[in-house]
Tab-separated table of C-alpha atoms in Angstrom:
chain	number	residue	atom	x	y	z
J	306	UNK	CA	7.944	-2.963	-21.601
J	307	UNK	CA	8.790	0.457	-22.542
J	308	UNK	CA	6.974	3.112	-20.673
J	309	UNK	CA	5.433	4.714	-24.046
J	310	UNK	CA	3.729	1.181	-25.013
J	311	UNK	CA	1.569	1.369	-21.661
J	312	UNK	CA	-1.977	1.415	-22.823
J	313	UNK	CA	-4.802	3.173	-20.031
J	314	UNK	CA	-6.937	0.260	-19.502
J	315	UNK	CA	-9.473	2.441	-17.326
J	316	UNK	CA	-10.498	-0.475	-14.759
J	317	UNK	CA	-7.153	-1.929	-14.531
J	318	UNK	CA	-5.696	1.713	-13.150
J	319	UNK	CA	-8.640	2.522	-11.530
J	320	UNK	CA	-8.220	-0.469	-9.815
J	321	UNK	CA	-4.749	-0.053	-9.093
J	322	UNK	CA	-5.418	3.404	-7.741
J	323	UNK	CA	-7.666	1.933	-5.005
J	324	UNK	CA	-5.622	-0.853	-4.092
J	325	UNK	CA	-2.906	1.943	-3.275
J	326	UNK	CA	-5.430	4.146	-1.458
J	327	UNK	CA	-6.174	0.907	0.930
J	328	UNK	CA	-2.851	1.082	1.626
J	329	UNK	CA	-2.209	4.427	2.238
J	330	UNK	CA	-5.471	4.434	4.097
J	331	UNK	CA	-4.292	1.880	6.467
J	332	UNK	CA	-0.823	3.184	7.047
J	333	UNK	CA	-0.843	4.411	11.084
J	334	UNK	CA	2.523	6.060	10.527
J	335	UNK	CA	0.423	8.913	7.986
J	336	UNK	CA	-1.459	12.158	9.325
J	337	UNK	CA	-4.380	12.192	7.837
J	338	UNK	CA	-3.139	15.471	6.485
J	339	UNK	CA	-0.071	13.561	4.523
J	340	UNK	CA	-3.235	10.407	3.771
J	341	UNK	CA	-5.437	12.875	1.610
J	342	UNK	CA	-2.220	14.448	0.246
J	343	UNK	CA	-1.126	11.205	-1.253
J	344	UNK	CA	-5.137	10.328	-2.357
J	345	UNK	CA	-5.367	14.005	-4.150
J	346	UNK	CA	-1.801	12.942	-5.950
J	347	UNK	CA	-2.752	9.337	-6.752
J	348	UNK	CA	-5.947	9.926	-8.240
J	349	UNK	CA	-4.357	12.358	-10.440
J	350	UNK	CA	-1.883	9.966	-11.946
J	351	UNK	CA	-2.794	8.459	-15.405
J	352	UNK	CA	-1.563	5.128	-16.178
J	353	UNK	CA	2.181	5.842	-17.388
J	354	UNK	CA	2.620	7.952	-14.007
J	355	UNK	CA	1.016	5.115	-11.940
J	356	UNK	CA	3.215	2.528	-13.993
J	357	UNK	CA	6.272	4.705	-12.982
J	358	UNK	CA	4.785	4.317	-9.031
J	359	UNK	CA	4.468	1.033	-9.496
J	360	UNK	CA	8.337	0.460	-10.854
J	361	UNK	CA	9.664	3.093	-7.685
J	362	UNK	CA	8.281	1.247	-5.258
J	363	UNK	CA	8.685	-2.236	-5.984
J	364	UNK	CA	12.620	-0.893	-7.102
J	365	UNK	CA	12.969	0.108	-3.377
J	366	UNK	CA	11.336	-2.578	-1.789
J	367	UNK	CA	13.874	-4.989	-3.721
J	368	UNK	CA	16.377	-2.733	-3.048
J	369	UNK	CA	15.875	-3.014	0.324
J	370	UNK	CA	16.276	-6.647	0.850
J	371	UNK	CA	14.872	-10.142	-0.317
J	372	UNK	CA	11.738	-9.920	1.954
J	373	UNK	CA	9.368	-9.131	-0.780
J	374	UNK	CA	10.686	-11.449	-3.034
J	375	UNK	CA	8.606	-14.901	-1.924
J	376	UNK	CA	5.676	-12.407	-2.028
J	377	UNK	CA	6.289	-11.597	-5.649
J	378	UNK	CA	6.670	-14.641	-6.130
J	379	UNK	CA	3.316	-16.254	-4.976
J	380	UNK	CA	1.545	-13.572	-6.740
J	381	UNK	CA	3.383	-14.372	-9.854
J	382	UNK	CA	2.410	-18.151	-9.469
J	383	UNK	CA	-1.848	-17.073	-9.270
J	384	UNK	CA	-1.721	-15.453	-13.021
């Protein structure tokens, strides 16, 4: 899907958005400094920015080896 045909569903990203915070919540390896850095900068992002996100990050996680592959996987099989 080209990036211009992503339509702002407001729930879906909003949803999105705190799925991501969770994480970035969790992470130990963040100051909380760098955590409400990241929060200010991901609420920000509309849904073609957080699309973009989305594609960086799952890019470098393939990238980086097959280990998030059977986890794409088993979320692809829910629907």
């Amino acid at each position: 899907m080209n990036k211009d045909q992503i339509i702002d569903l407001p729930f879906t990203t909003e949803a999105m958005k705190s799925a991501v915070e969770r994480r970035i919540i969790q992470a130990p390896e963040l100051s909380d400094q760098e955590k409400h850095d990241l929060s200010v900068t991901l609420a920000g992002l509309d849904a073609q920015h957080l699309a973009t996100l989305v594609e960086t990050i799952l890019g470098h996680a393939i990238e980086s080896g097959p280990e998030i592959l059977p986890y794409l996987k088993r979320i692809g099989q829910r629907g």
